[in-house]
Short mmCIF file of N, CA and C and ligand atoms in Angstrom, two decimals:
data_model
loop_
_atom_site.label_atom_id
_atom_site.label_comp_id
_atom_site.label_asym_id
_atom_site.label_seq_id
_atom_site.Cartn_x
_atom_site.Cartn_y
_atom_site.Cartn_z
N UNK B 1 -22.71 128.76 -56.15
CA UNK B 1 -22.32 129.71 -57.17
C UNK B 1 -21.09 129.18 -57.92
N UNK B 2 -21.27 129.05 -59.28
CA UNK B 2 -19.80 129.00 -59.93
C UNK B 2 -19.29 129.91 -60.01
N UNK B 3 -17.81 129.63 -60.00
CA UNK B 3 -16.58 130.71 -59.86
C UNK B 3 -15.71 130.15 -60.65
N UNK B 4 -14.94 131.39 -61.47
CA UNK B 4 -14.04 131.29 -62.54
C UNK B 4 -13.18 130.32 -61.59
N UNK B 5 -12.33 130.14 -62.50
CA UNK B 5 -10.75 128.71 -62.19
C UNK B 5 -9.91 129.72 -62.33
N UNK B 6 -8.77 130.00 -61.73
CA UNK B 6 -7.55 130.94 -61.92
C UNK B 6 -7.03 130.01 -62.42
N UNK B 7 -6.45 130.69 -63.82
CA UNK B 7 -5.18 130.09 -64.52
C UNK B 7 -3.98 129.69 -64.04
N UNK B 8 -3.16 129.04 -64.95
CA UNK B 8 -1.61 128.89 -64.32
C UNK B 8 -0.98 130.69 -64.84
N UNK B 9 -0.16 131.29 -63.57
CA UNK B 9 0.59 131.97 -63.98
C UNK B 9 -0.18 133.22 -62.86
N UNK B 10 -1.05 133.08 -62.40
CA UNK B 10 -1.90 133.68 -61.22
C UNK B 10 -1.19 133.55 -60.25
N UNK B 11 -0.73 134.54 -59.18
CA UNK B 11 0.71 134.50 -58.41
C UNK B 11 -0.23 133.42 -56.57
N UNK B 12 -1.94 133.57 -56.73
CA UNK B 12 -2.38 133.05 -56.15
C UNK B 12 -2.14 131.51 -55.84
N UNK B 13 -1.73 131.25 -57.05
CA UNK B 13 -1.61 129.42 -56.75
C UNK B 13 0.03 129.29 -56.49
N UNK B 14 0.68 130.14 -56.41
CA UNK B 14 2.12 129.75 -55.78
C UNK B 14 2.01 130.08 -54.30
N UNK B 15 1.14 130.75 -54.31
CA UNK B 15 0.91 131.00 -52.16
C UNK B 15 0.87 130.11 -51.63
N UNK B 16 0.98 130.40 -50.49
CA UNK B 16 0.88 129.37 -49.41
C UNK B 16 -0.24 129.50 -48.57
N UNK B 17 -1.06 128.54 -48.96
CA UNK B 17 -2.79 128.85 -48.13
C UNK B 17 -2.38 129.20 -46.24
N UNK B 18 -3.10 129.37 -46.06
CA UNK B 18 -3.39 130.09 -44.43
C UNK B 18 -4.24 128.78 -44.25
N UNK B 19 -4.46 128.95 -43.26
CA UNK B 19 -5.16 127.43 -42.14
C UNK B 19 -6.50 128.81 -41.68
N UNK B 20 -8.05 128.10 -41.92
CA UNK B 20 -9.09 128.30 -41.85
C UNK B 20 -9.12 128.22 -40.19
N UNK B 21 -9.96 129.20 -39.73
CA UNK B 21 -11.20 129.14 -38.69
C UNK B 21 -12.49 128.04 -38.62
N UNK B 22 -12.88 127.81 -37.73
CA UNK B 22 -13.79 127.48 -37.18
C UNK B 22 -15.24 128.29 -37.67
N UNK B 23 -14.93 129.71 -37.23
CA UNK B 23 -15.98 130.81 -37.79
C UNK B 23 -15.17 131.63 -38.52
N UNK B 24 -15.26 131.17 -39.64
CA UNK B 24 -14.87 131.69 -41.33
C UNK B 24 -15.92 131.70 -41.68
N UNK B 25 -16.02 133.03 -41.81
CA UNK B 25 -17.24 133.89 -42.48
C UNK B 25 -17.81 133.15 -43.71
N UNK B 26 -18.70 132.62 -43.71
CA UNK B 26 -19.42 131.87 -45.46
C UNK B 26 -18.65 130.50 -46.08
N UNK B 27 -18.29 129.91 -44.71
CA UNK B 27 -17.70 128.69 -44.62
C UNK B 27 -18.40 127.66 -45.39
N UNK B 28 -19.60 127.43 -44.95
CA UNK B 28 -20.56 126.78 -45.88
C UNK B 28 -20.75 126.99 -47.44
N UNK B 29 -20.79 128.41 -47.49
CA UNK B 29 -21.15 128.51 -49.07
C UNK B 29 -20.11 128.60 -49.73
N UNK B 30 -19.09 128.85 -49.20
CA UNK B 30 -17.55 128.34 -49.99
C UNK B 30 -17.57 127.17 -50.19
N UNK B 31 -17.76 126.45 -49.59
CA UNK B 31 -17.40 124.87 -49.57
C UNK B 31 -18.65 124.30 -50.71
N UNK B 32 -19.70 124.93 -50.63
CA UNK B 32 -20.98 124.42 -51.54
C UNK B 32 -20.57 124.86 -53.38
N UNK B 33 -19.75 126.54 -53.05
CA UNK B 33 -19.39 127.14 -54.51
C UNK B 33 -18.36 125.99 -54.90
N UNK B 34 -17.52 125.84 -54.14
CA UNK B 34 -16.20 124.76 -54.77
C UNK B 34 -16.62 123.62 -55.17
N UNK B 35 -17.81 122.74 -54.75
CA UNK B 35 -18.48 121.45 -55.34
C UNK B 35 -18.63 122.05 -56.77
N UNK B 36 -19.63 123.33 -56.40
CA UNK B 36 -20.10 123.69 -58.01
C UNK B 36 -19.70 123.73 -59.31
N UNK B 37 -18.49 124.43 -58.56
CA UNK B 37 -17.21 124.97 -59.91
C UNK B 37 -16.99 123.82 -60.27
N UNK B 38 -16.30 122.88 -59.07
CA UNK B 38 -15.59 121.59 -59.10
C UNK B 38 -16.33 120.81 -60.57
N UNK B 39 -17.38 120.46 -60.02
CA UNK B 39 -18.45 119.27 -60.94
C UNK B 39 -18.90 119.53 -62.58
N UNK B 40 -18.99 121.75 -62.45
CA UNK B 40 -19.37 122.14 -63.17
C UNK B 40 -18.24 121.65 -64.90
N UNK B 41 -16.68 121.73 -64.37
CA UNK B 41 -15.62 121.96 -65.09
C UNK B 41 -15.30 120.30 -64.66
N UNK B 42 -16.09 119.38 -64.44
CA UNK B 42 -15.63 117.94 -64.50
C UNK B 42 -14.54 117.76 -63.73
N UNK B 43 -14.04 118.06 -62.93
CA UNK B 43 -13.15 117.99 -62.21
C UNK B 43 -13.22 117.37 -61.18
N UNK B 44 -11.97 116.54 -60.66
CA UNK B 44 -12.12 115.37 -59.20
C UNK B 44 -11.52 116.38 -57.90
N UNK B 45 -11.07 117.12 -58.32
CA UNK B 45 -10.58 117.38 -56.78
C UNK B 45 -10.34 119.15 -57.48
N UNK B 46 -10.32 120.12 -56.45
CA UNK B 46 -10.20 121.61 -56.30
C UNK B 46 -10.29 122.52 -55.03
N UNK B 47 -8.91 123.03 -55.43
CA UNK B 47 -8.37 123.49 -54.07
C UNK B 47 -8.55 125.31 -53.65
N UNK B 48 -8.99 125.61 -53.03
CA UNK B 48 -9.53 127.10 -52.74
C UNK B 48 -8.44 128.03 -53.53
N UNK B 49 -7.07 128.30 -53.32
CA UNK B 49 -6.31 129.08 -54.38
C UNK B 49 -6.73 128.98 -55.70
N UNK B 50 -7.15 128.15 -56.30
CA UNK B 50 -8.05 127.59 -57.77
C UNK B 50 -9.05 128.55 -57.82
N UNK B 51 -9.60 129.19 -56.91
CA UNK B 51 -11.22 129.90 -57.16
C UNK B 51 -10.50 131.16 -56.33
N UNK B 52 -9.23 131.48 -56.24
CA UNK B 52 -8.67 132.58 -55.98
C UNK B 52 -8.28 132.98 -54.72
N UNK B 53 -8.58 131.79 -53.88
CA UNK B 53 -8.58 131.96 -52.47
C UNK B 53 -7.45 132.04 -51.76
N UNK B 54 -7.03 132.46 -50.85
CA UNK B 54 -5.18 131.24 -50.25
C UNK B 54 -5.56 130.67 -48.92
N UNK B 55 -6.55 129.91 -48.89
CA UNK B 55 -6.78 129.03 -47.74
C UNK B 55 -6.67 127.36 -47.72
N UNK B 56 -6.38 127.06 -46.46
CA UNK B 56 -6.17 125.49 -46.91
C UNK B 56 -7.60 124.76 -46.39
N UNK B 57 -7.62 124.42 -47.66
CA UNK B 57 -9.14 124.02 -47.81
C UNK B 57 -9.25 123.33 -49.40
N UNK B 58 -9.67 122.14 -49.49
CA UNK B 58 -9.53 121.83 -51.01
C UNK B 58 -10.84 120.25 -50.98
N UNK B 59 -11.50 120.10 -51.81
CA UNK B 59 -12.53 119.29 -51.85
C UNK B 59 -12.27 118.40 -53.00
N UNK B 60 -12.50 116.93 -52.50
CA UNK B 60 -12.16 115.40 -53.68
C UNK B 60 -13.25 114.98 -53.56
N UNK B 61 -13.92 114.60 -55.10
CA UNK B 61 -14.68 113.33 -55.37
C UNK B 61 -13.67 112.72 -56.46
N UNK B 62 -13.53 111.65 -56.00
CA UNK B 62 -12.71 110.58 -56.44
C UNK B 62 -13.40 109.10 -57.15
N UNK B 63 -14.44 109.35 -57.04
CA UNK B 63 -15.67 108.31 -57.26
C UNK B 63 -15.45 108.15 -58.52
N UNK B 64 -15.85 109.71 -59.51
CA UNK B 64 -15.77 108.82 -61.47
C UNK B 64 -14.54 108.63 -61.65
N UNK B 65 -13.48 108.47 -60.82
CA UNK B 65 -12.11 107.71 -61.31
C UNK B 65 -12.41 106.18 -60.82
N UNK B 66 -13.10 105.98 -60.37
CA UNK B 66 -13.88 104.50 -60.33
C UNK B 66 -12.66 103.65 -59.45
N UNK B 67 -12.09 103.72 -58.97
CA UNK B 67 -10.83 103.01 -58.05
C UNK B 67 -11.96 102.05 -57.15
N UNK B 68 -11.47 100.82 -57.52
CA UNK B 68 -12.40 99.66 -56.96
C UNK B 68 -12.50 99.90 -55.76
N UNK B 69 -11.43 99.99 -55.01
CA UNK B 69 -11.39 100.27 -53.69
C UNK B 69 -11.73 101.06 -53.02
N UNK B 70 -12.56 102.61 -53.71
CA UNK B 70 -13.05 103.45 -52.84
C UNK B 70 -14.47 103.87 -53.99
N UNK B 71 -15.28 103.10 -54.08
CA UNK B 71 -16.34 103.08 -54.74
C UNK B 71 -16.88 104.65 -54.78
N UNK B 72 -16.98 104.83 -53.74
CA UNK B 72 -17.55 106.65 -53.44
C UNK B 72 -16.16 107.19 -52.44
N UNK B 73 -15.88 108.53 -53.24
CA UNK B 73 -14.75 108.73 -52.22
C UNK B 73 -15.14 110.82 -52.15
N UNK B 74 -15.75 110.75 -51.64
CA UNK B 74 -16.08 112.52 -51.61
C UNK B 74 -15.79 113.08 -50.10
N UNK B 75 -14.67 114.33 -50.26
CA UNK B 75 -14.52 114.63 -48.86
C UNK B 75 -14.27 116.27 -49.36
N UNK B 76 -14.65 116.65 -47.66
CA UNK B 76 -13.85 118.27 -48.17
C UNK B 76 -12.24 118.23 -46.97
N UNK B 77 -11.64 118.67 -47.72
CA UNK B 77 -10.28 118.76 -46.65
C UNK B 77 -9.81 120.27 -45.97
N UNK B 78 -9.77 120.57 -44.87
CA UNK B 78 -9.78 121.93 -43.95
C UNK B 78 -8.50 121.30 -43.31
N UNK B 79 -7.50 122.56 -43.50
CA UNK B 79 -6.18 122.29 -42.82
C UNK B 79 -5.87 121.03 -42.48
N UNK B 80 -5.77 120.59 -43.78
CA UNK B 80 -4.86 119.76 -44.20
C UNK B 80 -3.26 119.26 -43.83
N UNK B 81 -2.73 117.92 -43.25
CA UNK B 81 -1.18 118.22 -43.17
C UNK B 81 -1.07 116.63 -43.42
N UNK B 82 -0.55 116.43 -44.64
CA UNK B 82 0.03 115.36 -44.86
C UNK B 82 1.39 114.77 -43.48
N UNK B 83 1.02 114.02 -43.01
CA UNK B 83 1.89 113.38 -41.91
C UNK B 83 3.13 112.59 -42.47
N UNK B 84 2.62 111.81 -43.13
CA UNK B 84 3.28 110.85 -43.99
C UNK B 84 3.16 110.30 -45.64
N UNK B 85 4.41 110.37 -45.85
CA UNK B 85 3.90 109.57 -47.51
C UNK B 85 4.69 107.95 -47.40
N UNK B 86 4.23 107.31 -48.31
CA UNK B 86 4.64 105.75 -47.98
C UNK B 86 4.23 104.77 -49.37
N UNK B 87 4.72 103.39 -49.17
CA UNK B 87 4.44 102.66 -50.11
C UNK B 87 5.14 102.86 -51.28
N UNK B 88 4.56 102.61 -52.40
CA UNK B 88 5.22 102.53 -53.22
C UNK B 88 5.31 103.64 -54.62
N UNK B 89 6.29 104.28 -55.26
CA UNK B 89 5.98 105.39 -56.23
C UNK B 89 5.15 104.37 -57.35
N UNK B 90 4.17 105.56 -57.85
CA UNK B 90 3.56 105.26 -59.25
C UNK B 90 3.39 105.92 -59.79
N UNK B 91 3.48 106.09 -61.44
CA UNK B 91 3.26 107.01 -62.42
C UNK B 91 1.68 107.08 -63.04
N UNK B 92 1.34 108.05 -63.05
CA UNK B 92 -0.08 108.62 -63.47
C UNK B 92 -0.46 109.95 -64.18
N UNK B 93 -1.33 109.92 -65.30
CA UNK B 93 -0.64 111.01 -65.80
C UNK B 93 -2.32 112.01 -65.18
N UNK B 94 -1.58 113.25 -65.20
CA UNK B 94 -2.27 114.36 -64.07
C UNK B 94 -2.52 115.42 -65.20
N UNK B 95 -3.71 116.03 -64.57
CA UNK B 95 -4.22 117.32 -65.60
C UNK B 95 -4.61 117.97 -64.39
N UNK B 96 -4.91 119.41 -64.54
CA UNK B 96 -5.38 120.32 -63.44
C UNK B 96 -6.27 121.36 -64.04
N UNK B 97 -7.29 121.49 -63.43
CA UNK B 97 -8.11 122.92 -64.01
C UNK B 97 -7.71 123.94 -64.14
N UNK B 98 -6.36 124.22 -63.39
CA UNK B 98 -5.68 125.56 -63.56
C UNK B 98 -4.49 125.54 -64.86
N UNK B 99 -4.88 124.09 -65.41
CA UNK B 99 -3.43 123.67 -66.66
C UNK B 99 -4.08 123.28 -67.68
N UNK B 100 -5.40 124.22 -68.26
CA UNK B 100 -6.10 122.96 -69.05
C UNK B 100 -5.04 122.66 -70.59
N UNK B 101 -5.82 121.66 -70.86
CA UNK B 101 -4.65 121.05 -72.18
C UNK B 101 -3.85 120.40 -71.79
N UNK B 102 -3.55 120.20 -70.66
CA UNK B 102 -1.89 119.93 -70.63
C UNK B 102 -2.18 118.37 -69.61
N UNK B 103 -1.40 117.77 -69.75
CA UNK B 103 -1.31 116.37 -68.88
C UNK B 103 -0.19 115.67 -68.96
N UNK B 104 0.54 114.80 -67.97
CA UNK B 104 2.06 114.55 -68.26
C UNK B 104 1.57 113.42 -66.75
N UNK B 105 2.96 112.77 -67.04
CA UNK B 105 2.59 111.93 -66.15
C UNK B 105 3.59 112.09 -64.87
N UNK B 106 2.86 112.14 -63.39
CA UNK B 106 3.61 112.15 -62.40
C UNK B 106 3.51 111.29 -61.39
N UNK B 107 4.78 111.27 -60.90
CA UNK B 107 4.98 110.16 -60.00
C UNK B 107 4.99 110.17 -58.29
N UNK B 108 3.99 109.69 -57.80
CA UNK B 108 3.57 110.12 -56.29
C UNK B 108 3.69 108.86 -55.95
N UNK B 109 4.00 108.93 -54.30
CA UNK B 109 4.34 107.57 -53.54
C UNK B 109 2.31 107.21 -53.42
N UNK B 110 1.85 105.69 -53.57
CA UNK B 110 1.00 104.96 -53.09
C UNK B 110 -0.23 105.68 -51.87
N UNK B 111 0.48 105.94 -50.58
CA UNK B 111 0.09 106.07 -49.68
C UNK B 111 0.24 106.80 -48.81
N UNK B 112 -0.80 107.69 -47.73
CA UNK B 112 -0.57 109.12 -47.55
C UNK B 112 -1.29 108.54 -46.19
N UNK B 113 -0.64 109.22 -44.98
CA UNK B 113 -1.07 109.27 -43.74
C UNK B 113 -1.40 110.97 -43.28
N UNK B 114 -2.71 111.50 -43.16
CA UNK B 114 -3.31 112.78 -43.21
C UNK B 114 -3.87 113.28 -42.35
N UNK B 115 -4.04 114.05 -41.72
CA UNK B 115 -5.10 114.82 -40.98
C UNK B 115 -5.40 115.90 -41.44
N UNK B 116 -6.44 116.21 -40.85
CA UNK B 116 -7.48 117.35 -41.54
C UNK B 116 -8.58 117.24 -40.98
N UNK B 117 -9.08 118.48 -40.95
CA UNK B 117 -10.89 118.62 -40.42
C UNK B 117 -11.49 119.15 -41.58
N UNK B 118 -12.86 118.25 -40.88
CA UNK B 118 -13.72 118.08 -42.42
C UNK B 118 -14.83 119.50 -41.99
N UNK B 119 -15.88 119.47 -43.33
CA UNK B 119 -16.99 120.65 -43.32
C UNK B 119 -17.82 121.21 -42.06
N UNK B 120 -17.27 119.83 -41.31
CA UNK B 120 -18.36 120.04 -39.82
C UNK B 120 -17.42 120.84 -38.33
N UNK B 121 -16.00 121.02 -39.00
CA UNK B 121 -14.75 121.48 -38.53
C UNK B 121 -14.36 119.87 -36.88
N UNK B 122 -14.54 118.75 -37.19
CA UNK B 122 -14.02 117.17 -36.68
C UNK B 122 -13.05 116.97 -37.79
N UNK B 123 -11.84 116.74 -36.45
CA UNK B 123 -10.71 116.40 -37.26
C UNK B 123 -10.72 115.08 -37.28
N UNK B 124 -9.62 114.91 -38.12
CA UNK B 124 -9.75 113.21 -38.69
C UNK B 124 -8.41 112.89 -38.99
N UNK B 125 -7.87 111.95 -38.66
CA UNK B 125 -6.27 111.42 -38.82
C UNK B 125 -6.69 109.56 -39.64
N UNK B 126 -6.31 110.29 -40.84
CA UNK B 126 -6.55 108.90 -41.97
C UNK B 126 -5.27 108.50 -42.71
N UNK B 127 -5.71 107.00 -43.32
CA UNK B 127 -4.48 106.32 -43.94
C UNK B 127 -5.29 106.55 -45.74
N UNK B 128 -4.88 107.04 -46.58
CA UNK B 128 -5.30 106.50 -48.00
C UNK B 128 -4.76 106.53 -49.16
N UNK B 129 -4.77 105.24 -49.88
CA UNK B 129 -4.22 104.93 -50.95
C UNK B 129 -4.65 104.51 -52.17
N UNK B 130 -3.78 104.56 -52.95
CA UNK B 130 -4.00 104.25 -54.47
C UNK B 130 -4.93 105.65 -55.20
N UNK B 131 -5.55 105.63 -55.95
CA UNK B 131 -6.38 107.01 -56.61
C UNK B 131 -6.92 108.45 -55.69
N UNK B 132 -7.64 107.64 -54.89
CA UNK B 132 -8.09 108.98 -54.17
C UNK B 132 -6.30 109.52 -53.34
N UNK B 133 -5.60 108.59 -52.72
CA UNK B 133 -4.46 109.46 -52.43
C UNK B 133 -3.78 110.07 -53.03
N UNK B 134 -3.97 109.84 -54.86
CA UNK B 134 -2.55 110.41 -55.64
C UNK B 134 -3.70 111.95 -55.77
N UNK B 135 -4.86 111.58 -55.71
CA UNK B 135 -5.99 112.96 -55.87
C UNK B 135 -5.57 113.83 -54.52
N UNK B 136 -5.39 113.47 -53.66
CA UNK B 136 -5.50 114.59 -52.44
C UNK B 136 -3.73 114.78 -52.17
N UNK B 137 -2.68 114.34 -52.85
CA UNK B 137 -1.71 114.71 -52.93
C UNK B 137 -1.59 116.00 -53.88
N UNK B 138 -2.44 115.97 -55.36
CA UNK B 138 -2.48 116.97 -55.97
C UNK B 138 -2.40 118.02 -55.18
N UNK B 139 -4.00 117.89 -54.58
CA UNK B 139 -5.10 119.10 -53.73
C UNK B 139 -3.96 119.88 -52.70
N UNK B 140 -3.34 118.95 -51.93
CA UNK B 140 -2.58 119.23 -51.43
C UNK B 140 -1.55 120.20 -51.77
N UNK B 141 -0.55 119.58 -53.00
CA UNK B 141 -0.25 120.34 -52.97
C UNK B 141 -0.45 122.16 -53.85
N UNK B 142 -1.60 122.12 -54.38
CA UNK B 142 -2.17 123.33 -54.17
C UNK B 142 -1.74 124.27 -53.24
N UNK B 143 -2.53 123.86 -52.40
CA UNK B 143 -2.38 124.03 -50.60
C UNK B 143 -0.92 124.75 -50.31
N UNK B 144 0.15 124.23 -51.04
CA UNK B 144 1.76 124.45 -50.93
C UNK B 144 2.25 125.54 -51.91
N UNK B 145 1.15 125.41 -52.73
CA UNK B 145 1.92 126.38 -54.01
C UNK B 145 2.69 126.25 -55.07
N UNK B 146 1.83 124.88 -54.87
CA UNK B 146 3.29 123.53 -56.09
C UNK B 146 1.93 123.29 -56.83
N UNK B 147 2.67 123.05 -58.36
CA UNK B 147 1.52 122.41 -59.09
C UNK B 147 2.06 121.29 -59.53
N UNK B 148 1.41 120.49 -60.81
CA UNK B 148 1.41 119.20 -60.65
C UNK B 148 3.25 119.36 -61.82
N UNK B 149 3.29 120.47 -62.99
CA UNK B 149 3.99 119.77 -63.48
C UNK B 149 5.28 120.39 -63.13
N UNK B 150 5.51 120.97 -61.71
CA UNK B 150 6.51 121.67 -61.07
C UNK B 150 7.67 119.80 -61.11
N UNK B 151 6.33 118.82 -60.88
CA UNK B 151 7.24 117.38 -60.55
C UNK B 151 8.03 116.98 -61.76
N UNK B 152 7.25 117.59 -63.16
CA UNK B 152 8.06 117.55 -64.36
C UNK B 152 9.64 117.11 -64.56
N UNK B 153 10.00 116.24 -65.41
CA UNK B 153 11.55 116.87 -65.47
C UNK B 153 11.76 118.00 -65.96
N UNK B 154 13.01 118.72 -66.12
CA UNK B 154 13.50 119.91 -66.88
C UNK B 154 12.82 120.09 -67.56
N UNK B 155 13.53 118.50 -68.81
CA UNK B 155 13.20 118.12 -69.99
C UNK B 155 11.72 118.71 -70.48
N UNK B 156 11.12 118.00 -69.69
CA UNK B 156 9.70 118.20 -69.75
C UNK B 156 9.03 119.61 -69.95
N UNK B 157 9.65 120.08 -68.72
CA UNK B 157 9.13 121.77 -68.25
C UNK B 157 9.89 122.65 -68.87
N UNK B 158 10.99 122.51 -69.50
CA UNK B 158 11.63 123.24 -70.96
C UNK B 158 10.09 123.11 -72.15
N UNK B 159 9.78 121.84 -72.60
CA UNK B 159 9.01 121.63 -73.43
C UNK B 159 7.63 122.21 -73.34
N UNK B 160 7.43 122.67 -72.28
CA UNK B 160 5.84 122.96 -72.04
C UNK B 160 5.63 124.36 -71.71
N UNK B 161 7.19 125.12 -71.46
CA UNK B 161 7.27 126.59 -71.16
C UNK B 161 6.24 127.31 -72.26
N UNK B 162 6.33 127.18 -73.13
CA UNK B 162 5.45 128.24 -74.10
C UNK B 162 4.01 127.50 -73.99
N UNK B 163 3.37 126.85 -73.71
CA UNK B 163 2.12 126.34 -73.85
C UNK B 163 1.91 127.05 -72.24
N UNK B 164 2.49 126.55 -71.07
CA UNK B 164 2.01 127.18 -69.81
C UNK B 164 1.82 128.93 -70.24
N UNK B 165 2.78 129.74 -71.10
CA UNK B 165 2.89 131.01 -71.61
C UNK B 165 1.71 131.67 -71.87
N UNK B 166 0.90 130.46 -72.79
CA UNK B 166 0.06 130.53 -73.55
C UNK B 166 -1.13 130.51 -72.77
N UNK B 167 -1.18 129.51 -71.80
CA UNK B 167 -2.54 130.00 -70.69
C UNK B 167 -2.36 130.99 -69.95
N UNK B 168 -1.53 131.23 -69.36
CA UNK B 168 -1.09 132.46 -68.39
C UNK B 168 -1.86 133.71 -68.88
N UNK B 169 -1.85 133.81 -70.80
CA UNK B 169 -2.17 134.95 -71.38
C UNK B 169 -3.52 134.63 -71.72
N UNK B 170 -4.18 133.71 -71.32
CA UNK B 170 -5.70 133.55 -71.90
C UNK B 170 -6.24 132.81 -73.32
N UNK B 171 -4.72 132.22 -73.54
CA UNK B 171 -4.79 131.51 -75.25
C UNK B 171 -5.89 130.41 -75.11
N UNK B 172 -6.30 130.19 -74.51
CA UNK B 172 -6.96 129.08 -74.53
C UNK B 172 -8.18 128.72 -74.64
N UNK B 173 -9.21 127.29 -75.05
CA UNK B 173 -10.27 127.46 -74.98
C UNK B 173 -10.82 126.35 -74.20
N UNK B 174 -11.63 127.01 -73.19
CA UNK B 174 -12.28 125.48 -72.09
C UNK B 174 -13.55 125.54 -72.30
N UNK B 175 -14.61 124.73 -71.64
CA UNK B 175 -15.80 125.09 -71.54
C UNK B 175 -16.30 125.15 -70.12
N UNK B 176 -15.45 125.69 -68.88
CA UNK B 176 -15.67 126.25 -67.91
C UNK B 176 -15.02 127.50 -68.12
N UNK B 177 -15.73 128.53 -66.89
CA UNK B 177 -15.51 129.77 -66.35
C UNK B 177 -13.89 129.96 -65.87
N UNK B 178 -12.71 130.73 -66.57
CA UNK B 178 -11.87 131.26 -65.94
C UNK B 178 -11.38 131.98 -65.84
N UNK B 179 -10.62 132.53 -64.96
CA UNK B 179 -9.93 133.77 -64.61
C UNK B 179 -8.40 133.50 -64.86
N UNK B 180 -7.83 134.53 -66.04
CA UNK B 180 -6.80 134.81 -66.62
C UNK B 180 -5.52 135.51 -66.07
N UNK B 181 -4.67 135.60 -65.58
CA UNK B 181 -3.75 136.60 -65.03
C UNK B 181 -3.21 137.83 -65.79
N UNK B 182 -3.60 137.91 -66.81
CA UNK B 182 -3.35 139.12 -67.44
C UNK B 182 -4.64 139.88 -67.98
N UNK B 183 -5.59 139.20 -67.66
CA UNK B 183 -6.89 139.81 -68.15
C UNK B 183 -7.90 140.28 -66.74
N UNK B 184 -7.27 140.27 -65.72
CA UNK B 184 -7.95 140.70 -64.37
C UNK B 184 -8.60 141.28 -64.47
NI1 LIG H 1 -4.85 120.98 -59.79
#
């Protein structure tokens, strides 16, 4: 099922997701709706607060960013905890389904040491870098209640205050399904 995208300015994406069950009721078809939405609105990665949720739970295909090194990179992530960050910072510029229009460039360290259990609830303690990591750093921080251009400078986030204003209130035009914070 597709499901609207909550905007920026939705008090949902500043939460702090809760850590999922084992037997979470419609575990499966959550995880199947979030591909949907995900793919539907072109999007590489989307994190359950995004579709209104506050759970930590967030799903990456990283594949059409084409990163040589991870030819196919599709995972779902269930309580999630970044262990470590590492390597080296790089600048990349980031857009989010909950920010459409907007893109700026942010700077995340290389390499991410993670655990998390996947759709089958098997946990997994991984190393990954370059694209798919600066992708599940986003997702992540979803997960936290941080968005991407919170990393902004001031400068920046002075400059973009009335445009974030402007989605918050529904100004906008996408060609996916979303949910507005003032139009509930
Ligand atoms: Ni995002």
């Amino acid at each position: 099922m597709i499901l609207p995208i909550v905007a920026y300015g939705d008090p949902v994406l500043r939460k702090k997701a809760v850590p999922l069950t084992k037997d979470y009721d419609g575990l499966e078809m959550l995880i199947d709706s979030m591909w949907e939405t995900m793919y539907e609105s072109n999007g590489v990665g989307l994190a359950a607060p995004q579709i209104g949720k506050s759970l930590n739970l967030f799903v990456v295909d990283a594949g059409p960013m084409q990163d040589a090194d991870y030819p196919e990179f599709k995972k779902v992530f269930i309580n999630a905890e970044i262990i470590e960050e590492f390597g080296e910072k790089w600048e990349y510029e980031e857009g989010c389904l909950s920010i459409p229009h907007i893109r700026d460039n942010v700077k995340r360290y290389s390499d991410i040491a993670i655990r998390y259990w996947d759709e089958h609830f098997v946990e997994h303690e991984e190393e990954f870098h370059g694209m798919p990591a600066r992708v599940i750093q986003h997702e992540y921080d979803h997960i936290k209640g941080v968005l991407f251009v919170d990393h902004l400078s001031e400068l920046r986030k002075r400059l973009l205050k009335n445009k974030l204003i402007t989605i918050s209130k529904g100004g906008v035009e996408v060609d996916y399904k979303m949910r507005f914070p003032s139009t509930r």
